[in-house]
Amino acid sequence: ANATHSQSLTMADLREASWEQAESQYINLCIGQPHSELLPGAMLEQAVGEVFGRGSIDKRHALQYSANLGTQTFHAALADFLTQQYEHTVSKDELMTTNGCSQALELACQVFANPGDTIVVEDPCYHYSFQIFQDNKLNIVNLAQDPNVGSFNVDALETALRTGELAPRLVYVIPSFHNPSGATMPRDARVRLLQLAAEFDFLILADEVYQLLHFTPAARPPPVLATLAAELGCPHVVLSMGSFSKIIGPGLRLGWIQAHSSLLTALGNRGYISSGGGLNPLASTIVEQLIRSGALLTHLESLRVALGRRCSSFVSLINDALPSGAPKVSDPHGGYFLWLPLPHPSPAMPTLAPAPAP
């Protein structure tokens, strides 16, 4: 369901459906998580043994408090890994450890917005983000995606900004392999959005958790928004949020924010982060070991191939089952999501019900 029609479905409805079907014979379409066959349990087991055995990493980092922004050794390893994968330089000084993208979104709303401020989101949009924005009492404005490319509509936003129709404090985007449309925002649109943020003084929350999940090298998306912002000389206008939930497993609850140091300092000064001694030092130490051993890269490369094969099979199966003349499902080049337009209006809950077993 898109951002408008999903209003009739509560978050509890979707989450309940997700868990009820999690271990069933059905393919669960309610949440974006890897199939259990793709979860690298053996890889993690080995990494834990290496951390607490005779590995080269100081195991004290795993079980002690960390700095508010995270451990420097993890950031150094992550920066090297992202530099290699993004093919653009990432500095450890522009990284903060998080408990995943959801926590990063919550933190950003708490730090950089006040109740009543406006946040612009795409329509359709990641449905669980709405509850985060509602919890922070933000005014949510849906902006229909660009019909030509299926991603964020920069033209519509610019028109609304210049006419005074909108004066947002925040803009939330999923630039690469969008949830749920699967679309990727072109480079020129990313540049224009960053320029508008600098001109009209709003902060972009870039949910970039699928950036590394291109199925082939040719499908690599444009650079993350934080990298482009630095190149444009406006690094203060965006938070680029990444996560290992989609790469390793959601239960890890580990992610990162890439942003200008001034933005990271503001995020790290929250009381619960100071009191808790940073975020997730145990998981970050384990992932640091995975990066340094090369195991994470090996897993990521195989995951891309597996996701690409599953996507191709799913697209073919769905399109073969559709009646003649019906809209076809999207065919993304990365990420987790396919997009199938339904007749308008269409009741969403019956569509979410599981199909009978063959």
XYZ file of C-alpha atoms in Angstrom:
358
model
C 0.000 0.000 0.000
C 1.264 3.491 -0.668
C 1.691 6.281 1.842
C -1.888 7.491 1.413
C -3.815 4.237 1.333
C -1.786 2.590 4.100
C -3.353 4.983 6.608
C -6.223 2.503 7.089
C -3.684 -0.112 8.216
C -2.125 0.403 11.612
C 1.503 -0.336 12.279
C 0.316 -2.990 14.731
C -1.704 -4.678 11.959
C 1.333 -4.935 9.710
C 3.727 -6.005 12.450
C 1.300 -8.662 13.699
C 0.939 -10.026 10.192
C 4.710 -10.025 9.860
C 5.386 -12.105 12.944
C 2.495 -14.495 12.401
C 3.877 -15.401 8.988
C 7.590 -15.188 9.837
C 8.125 -18.927 10.143
C 5.298 -20.070 7.884
C 5.333 -21.535 4.386
C 4.344 -18.170 2.926
C 6.601 -15.441 1.597
C 6.176 -12.528 3.983
C 5.562 -9.290 2.066
C 4.975 -7.117 5.140
C 8.578 -6.456 6.158
C 11.903 -6.052 4.407
C 14.130 -8.714 5.877
C 16.454 -11.329 4.398
C 15.255 -14.895 4.108
C 16.576 -17.067 6.913
C 18.649 -18.978 4.346
C 20.660 -15.811 3.728
C 21.499 -15.086 7.376
C 25.235 -15.695 7.937
C 25.118 -17.492 11.278
C 28.313 -19.444 10.762
C 30.194 -16.301 9.741
C 29.083 -14.504 12.907
C 29.899 -17.499 15.084
C 33.433 -17.559 13.738
C 33.844 -13.799 14.191
C 32.707 -13.976 17.825
C 35.233 -16.736 18.447
C 37.971 -14.663 16.861
C 37.086 -11.576 18.912
C 37.120 -13.432 22.210
C 39.881 -15.828 21.249
C 43.261 -14.736 19.997
C 42.099 -12.251 17.397
C 43.985 -9.044 16.719
C 41.109 -6.851 17.946
C 41.182 -5.618 21.547
C 38.242 -7.529 23.076
C 37.884 -4.912 25.809
C 36.173 -2.703 23.235
C 33.392 -5.255 22.951
C 32.318 -5.283 26.589
C 33.108 -1.765 27.800
C 31.463 1.579 27.189
C 32.527 3.319 23.997
C 32.860 6.955 23.001
C 29.545 8.666 22.305
C 29.987 8.425 18.535
C 31.391 4.868 18.662
C 34.802 3.236 18.776
C 37.525 4.707 16.591
C 38.845 1.331 15.495
C 35.410 0.320 14.195
C 35.024 3.642 12.414
C 38.446 3.229 10.811
C 37.555 -0.249 9.548
C 34.105 0.876 8.397
C 35.544 3.926 6.611
C 37.985 1.715 4.702
C 35.186 -0.715 3.804
C 32.824 2.039 2.616
C 35.591 3.771 0.668
C 36.220 0.523 -1.194
C 32.551 -0.215 -1.800
C 31.371 3.317 -2.603
C 34.447 4.082 -4.709
C 34.506 7.461 -2.964
C 36.558 8.396 0.083
C 34.832 8.118 3.458
C 36.654 9.415 6.546
C 36.303 7.838 9.984
C 35.747 11.359 11.300
C 32.417 11.603 9.474
C 30.959 8.419 10.978
C 28.763 7.689 13.994
C 27.689 4.253 15.213
C 23.934 3.700 15.589
C 21.529 0.931 16.540
C 20.298 0.861 12.956
C 18.479 3.261 10.675
C 15.270 3.381 12.725
C 17.138 4.577 15.801
C 19.086 7.028 13.643
C 15.821 8.480 12.310
C 14.415 8.802 15.816
C 17.593 10.483 17.045
C 17.684 12.909 14.106
C 14.070 13.955 14.700
C 14.778 14.555 18.394
C 17.889 16.626 17.761
C 17.101 18.596 14.605
C 13.333 19.170 14.745
C 10.702 20.456 17.126
C 7.056 19.397 17.505
C 5.010 20.978 14.735
C 7.892 21.179 12.266
C 7.222 19.872 8.777
C 8.856 16.793 7.298
C 8.400 16.012 3.601
C 8.261 12.331 2.644
C 7.825 10.486 -0.622
C 4.540 8.907 -1.615
C 4.822 5.902 -1.545
C 7.153 5.692 1.419
C 8.590 3.277 3.978
C 5.506 2.811 6.140
C 7.166 2.360 9.537
C 8.849 5.752 9.219
C 5.486 7.444 9.749
C 5.203 6.289 13.357
C 8.668 7.674 14.113
C 7.685 11.053 12.703
C 4.308 10.979 14.451
C 5.935 10.111 17.772
C 7.991 13.296 17.409
C 4.820 15.277 16.605
C 6.019 16.330 13.169
C 3.720 17.591 10.425
C 4.053 14.963 7.674
C 3.591 16.108 4.071
C 3.419 13.454 1.335
C 4.977 14.358 -2.003
C 4.144 12.085 -4.941
C 7.171 10.510 -6.589
C 8.386 11.715 -9.971
C 6.305 9.695 -12.466
C 9.140 9.695 -14.995
C 11.755 7.967 -12.822
C 9.702 6.703 -9.864
C 11.904 8.394 -7.254
C 11.810 11.602 -5.219
C 10.126 14.458 -7.086
C 12.629 17.294 -6.842
C 10.667 19.437 -9.333
C 7.543 19.341 -7.164
C 9.530 20.118 -4.037
C 11.268 23.087 -5.660
C 7.947 24.516 -6.849
C 6.457 24.199 -3.354
C 9.532 25.812 -1.791
C 9.676 28.768 -4.182
C 5.949 29.496 -3.915
C 6.065 29.328 -0.130
C 3.691 26.385 -0.021
C 6.268 24.392 1.965
C 8.963 25.390 4.449
C 10.124 22.022 5.794
C 12.625 21.446 8.540
C 13.323 17.908 7.339
C 13.062 15.952 4.080
C 13.136 12.146 4.234
C 14.325 10.223 1.164
C 15.388 6.691 0.247
C 17.635 7.449 -2.743
C 18.792 3.960 -3.748
C 16.535 0.965 -4.440
C 13.645 2.668 -2.712
C 11.342 1.007 -0.202
C 8.817 0.142 -1.584
C 9.136 1.228 -5.229
C 12.642 -0.166 -5.872
C 13.554 2.989 -7.826
C 16.908 4.792 -7.647
C 17.226 8.567 -7.603
C 19.414 9.843 -10.469
C 22.603 11.728 -9.669
C 21.368 15.033 -11.053
C 18.243 14.849 -8.888
C 20.387 14.171 -5.826
C 22.537 17.201 -6.585
C 19.483 19.445 -7.035
C 17.966 18.232 -3.757
C 21.180 19.022 -1.894
C 21.338 22.471 -3.478
C 17.751 23.160 -2.436
C 18.542 22.047 1.117
C 21.413 24.532 1.251
C 19.287 27.315 -0.213
C 16.137 26.758 1.867
C 17.804 25.571 5.082
C 16.308 22.127 5.598
C 18.037 18.904 6.613
C 17.853 15.783 4.459
C 17.440 12.443 6.233
C 18.808 10.012 3.642
C 17.848 6.407 4.358
C 20.593 4.655 2.373
C 20.444 1.149 3.820
C 20.236 -0.448 0.338
C 23.159 1.464 -1.174
C 25.466 -1.571 -1.128
C 22.889 -4.057 -2.429
C 23.206 -3.554 -6.182
C 22.855 -6.892 -7.959
C 25.664 -6.267 -10.462
C 28.597 -3.828 -10.671
C 26.830 -2.023 -13.526
C 23.856 -1.336 -11.221
C 25.938 0.537 -8.628
C 23.852 3.598 -7.626
C 25.135 7.187 -7.591
C 27.126 8.284 -4.522
C 25.415 8.583 -1.137
C 24.092 12.053 -0.436
C 26.685 12.836 2.252
C 29.482 12.259 -0.254
C 27.817 14.438 -2.884
C 27.113 17.163 -0.319
C 30.781 17.322 0.621
C 31.723 17.590 -3.047
C 29.221 20.448 -3.487
C 30.522 22.318 -0.441
C 27.344 21.896 1.643
C 28.128 18.950 3.959
C 25.892 20.303 6.720
C 22.602 19.623 4.882
C 22.337 15.825 5.066
C 22.594 12.746 7.248
C 23.320 9.577 5.252
C 22.131 6.586 7.274
C 23.400 3.068 6.611
C 22.697 -0.261 8.286
C 23.963 -3.807 8.595
C 20.369 -5.006 9.055
C 19.978 -5.558 5.319
C 23.529 -6.835 4.813
C 24.002 -9.186 7.775
C 20.719 -9.442 9.698
C 18.145 -7.171 11.385
C 18.794 -8.658 14.827
C 22.304 -7.217 14.825
C 20.867 -3.701 15.378
C 23.957 -1.952 14.067
C 24.234 0.908 11.625
C 25.997 4.181 11.004
C 25.468 7.814 10.085
C 27.792 9.527 7.625
C 27.675 13.306 8.042
C 29.637 16.461 8.792
C 31.332 16.397 12.192
C 29.200 19.289 13.488
C 26.020 17.280 12.878
C 27.517 14.181 14.503
C 28.540 16.169 17.587
C 24.970 17.364 18.040
C 23.651 13.815 17.676
C 26.193 12.388 20.107
C 25.409 14.895 22.859
C 22.112 13.243 23.809
C 21.901 12.221 27.440
C 20.990 8.606 26.849
C 24.022 8.179 24.572
C 26.365 9.725 27.140
C 24.840 7.672 29.949
C 24.904 4.456 27.915
C 28.444 4.948 26.696
C 27.781 5.071 22.985
C 25.732 2.611 20.952
C 26.264 -1.112 20.441
C 29.991 -1.591 21.142
C 29.640 -5.396 21.195
C 28.086 -5.688 17.732
C 30.435 -3.079 16.273
C 33.473 -5.002 17.539
C 32.189 -8.199 15.925
C 31.516 -6.441 12.625
C 34.931 -4.801 12.793
C 36.401 -8.300 12.895
C 34.259 -9.319 9.904
C 35.556 -6.336 7.939
C 39.211 -6.863 8.809
C 39.112 -10.606 8.081
C 37.488 -10.064 4.665
C 34.496 -12.208 5.636
C 32.010 -9.340 5.294
C 33.103 -8.579 1.736
C 32.812 -12.245 0.749
C 29.331 -12.419 2.281
C 28.197 -9.177 0.649
C 29.297 -10.307 -2.799
C 27.403 -13.602 -2.476
C 24.362 -11.824 -1.018
C 24.142 -9.539 -4.048
C 24.104 -12.534 -6.377
C 21.493 -14.349 -4.285
C 19.200 -11.336 -4.060
C 19.521 -10.710 -7.801
C 18.538 -14.286 -8.613
C 15.575 -14.190 -6.242
C 14.435 -10.869 -7.655
C 14.567 -12.131 -11.238
C 12.585 -15.245 -10.325
C 10.013 -13.271 -8.372
C 9.493 -10.738 -11.161
C 8.976 -13.498 -13.721
C 6.550 -15.424 -11.508
C 4.451 -12.360 -10.726
C 4.304 -11.052 -14.290
C 3.404 -14.498 -15.630
C 0.488 -14.642 -13.180
C -0.915 -11.204 -14.037
C -3.825 -10.940 -16.465
C -3.251 -9.560 -19.936
C -3.021 -5.773 -19.957
C -2.354 -5.489 -16.214
C 0.500 -3.257 -14.989
C 3.747 -5.146 -14.622
C 5.747 -5.382 -11.423
C 8.872 -3.218 -11.177
C 12.232 -4.787 -12.031
C 14.760 -3.123 -9.705
C 18.514 -3.564 -9.977
C 19.155 -3.859 -6.249
C 17.658 -3.761 -2.794
C 14.761 -5.773 -1.378
C 11.601 -4.434 -2.969
C 9.299 -4.858 -5.954
C 6.422 -2.479 -6.720
C 3.152 -3.672 -8.220
C 0.544 -0.969 -9.000
C -2.992 -2.006 -8.058
C -6.290 -0.641 -9.393
C -7.201 2.601 -7.663
C -8.663 2.557 -5.075
C -7.846 -0.952 -3.906
C -8.540 -2.445 -0.458
C -5.138 -3.159 1.046
C -5.852 -5.644 3.818
C -7.324 -8.423 1.615
C -4.313 -8.022 -0.669
C -1.977 -8.602 2.288
C -3.725 -11.852 3.255
C -1.712 -14.981 2.397
C -2.609 -16.817 -0.773
C -3.710 -20.445 -0.414
C -0.958 -23.026 -0.509
C -0.439 -24.585 -3.947
